[in-house]
XYZ file of C-alpha atoms in Angstrom:
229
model
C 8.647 49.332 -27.696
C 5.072 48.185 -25.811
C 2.760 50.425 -24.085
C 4.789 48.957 -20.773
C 8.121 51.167 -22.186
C 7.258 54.747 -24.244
C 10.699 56.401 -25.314
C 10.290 59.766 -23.926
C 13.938 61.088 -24.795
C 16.948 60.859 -26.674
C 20.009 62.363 -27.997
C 22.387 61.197 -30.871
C 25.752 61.839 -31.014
C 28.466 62.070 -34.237
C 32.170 62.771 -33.211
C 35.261 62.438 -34.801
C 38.419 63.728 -33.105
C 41.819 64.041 -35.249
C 45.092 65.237 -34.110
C 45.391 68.995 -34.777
C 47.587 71.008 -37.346
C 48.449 74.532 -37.524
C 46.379 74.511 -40.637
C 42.987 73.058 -38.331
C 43.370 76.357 -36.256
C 42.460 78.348 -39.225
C 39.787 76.183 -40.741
C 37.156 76.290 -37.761
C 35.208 79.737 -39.449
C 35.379 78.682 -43.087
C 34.457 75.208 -42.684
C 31.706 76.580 -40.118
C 30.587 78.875 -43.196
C 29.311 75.569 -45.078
C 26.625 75.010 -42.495
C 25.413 78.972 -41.024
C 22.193 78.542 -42.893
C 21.492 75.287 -41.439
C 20.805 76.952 -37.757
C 19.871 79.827 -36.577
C 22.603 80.922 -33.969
C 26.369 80.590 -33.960
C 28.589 81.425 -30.865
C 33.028 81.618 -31.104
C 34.922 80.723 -28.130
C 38.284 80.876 -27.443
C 38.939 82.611 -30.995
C 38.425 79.696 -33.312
C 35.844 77.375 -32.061
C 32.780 78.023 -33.483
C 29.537 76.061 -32.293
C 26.024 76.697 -34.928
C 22.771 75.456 -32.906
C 19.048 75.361 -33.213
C 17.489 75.932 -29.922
C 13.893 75.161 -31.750
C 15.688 71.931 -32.858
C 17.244 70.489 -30.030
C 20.403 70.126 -32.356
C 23.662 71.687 -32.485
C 27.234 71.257 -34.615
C 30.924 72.290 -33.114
C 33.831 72.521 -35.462
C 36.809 72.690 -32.854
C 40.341 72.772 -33.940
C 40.894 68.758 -32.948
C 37.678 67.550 -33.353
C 33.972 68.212 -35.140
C 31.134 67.076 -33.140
C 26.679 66.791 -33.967
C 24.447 66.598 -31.367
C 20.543 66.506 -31.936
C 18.489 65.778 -28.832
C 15.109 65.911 -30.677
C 14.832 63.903 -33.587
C 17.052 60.466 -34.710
C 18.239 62.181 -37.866
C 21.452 60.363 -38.342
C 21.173 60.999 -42.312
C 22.298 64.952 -41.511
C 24.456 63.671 -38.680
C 26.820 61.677 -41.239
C 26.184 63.916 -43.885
C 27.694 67.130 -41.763
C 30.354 65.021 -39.934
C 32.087 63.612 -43.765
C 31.304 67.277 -45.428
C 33.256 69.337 -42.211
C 35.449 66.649 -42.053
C 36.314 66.709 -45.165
C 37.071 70.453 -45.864
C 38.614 70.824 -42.341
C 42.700 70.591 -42.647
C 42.496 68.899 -46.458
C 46.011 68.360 -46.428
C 46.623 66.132 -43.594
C 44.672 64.362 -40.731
C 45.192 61.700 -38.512
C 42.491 60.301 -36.808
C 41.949 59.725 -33.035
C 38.535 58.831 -32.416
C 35.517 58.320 -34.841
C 32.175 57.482 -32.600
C 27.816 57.905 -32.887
C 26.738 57.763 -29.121
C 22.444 57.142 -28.753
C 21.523 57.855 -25.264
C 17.649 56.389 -24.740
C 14.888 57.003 -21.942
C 11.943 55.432 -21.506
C 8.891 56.052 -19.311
C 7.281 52.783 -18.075
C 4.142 52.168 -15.455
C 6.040 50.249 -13.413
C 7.079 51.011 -9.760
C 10.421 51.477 -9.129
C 11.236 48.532 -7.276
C 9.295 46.209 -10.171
C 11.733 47.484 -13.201
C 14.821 46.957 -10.926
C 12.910 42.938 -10.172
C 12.597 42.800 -14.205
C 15.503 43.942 -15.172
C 17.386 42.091 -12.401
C 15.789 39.031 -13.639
C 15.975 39.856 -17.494
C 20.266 40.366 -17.051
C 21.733 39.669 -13.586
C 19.936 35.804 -12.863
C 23.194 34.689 -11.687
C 24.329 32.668 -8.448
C 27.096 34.565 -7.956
C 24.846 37.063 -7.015
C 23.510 35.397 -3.926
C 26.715 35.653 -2.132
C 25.934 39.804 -1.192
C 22.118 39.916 -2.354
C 18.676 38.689 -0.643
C 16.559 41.451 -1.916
C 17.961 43.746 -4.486
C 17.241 47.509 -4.269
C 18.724 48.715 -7.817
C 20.740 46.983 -10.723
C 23.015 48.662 -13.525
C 24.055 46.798 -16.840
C 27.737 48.057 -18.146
C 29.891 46.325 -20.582
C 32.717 47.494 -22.841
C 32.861 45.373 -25.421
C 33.902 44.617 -29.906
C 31.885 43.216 -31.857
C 32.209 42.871 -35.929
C 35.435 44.741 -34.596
C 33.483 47.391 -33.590
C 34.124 48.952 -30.058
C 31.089 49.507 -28.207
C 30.057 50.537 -24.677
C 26.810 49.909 -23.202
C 24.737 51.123 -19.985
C 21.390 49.960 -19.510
C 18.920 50.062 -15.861
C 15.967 51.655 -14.142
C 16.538 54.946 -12.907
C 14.175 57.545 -11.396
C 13.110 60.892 -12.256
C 15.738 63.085 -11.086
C 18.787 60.306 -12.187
C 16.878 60.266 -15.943
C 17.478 63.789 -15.871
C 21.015 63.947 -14.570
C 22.208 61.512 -17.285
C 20.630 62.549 -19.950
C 21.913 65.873 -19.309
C 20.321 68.089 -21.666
C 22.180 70.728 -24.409
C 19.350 72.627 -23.876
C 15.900 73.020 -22.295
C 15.949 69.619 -20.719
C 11.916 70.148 -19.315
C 11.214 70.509 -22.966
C 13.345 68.011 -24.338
C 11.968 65.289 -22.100
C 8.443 67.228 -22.043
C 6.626 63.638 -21.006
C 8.803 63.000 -17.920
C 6.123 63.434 -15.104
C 3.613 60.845 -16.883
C 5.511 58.068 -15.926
C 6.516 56.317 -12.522
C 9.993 54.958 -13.265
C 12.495 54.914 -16.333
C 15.091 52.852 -18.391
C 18.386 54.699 -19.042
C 19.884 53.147 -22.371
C 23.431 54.456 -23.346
C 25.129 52.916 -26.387
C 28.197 54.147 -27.752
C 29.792 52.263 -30.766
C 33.436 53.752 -31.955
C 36.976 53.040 -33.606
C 40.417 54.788 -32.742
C 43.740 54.906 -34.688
C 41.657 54.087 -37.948
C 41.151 56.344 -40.584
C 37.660 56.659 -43.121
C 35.550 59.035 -42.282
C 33.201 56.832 -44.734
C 32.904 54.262 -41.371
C 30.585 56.572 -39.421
C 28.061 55.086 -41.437
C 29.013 51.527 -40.145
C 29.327 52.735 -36.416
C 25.516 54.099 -36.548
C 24.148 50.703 -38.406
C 25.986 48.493 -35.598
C 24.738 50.929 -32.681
C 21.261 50.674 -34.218
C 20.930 46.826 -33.811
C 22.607 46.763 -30.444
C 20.133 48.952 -29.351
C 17.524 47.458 -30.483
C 18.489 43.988 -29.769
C 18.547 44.832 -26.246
C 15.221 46.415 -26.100
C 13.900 43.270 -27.671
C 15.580 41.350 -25.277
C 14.098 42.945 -22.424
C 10.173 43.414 -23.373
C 10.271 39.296 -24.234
């Protein structure tokens, strides 16, 4: 962004849930097969869910019975994370599916130099300028931006504010090593928390995940512009 915000963390998220067939209890282990050499380590729980991680890479992939999920908490790679989701997809339960919920989630922190009580005064004055907002509020000690919202029909919901140390950690809440994940964490003095998640229901194309990480893109990054201006 500006050497005011550094993005110290961030995890993308691929999901698409689908309404389950005696046919998706079998699939989980072959489907999984298509992706073993892709990570190192594969766990099975409860008989047929099979997760396949990279501890190294931040990044893991879960082929459940209902749903296939792709997580990667160190690089943006959203190339393999619609590649994987329309290839397990795909070969998972050929003969029928119904969809329930297709949806990329980017979850954002950034250090800044500010103090605490500045980014809440910056944000507060970047979003919230409002007069309604006089009637409980002299001096305000925190903000938080939330909004569930469509647009070019796309669902979206969006969190945005300062946070400190220990509440960047809590909702970022790490797959893994979270100390190494967010490795810059204790260079900063306060943090923005930026949670975008952009999704359909009840609509099927698998082809659309595409679509749902292009529109989260520019809503996250017309917000950072918005704010740094």
């Amino acid at each position: 962004m500006t050497k005011n915000f550094v993005k110290i963390g961030q995890r993308i998220v691929g999901q698409v849930r689908f309404v389950p067939t005696l046919s998706s209890w079998q699939d989980t282990s072959d489907v999984s097969k298509n992706f073993e050499k892709e990570f190192e380590h594969w766990r099975i729980a409860n008989r047929q869910d099979v997760t396949l991680y990279s501890p190294d890479e931040y990044k893991l992939f879960q082929i459940l019975y209902n749903s296939i999920s792709y997580v990667n908490e160190k690089e943006e790679n959203i190339e393999e994370l619609s590649a994987n989701l329309q290839k397990a997809f795909n070969l998972m339960n050929d003969d029928q599916k119904e969809f329930e919920h297709l949806g990329f989630r980017n979850i954002q922190i950034f250090g800044t130099k500010f103090d605490f009580n500045e980014l809440v005064d910056l944000l507060y004055s970047k979003i919230y300028m409002n007069d309604i907002l006089q009637i409980s509020s002299d001096k305000v000690n925190d903000v938080l931006f939330s909004i569930n919202a469509v647009k070019d029909g796309i669902n979206n919901n969006v969190i945005l504010g300062p946070v400190t140390k220990e509440e960047a950690l809590q909702r970022f809440n790490s797959q893994f090593d979270v100390k190494k994940s967010i490795d810059k964490i204790d260079d900063y003095k306060s943090y923005i928390f930026l949670d975008v998640d952009t999704y359909i229901k009840s609509e099927k194309g698998i082809e659309k995940i595409d679509s749902l990480i292009g529109k989260n893109l520019e809503i996250v990054t017309s917000y950072l512009e918005y704010i740094v201006k």
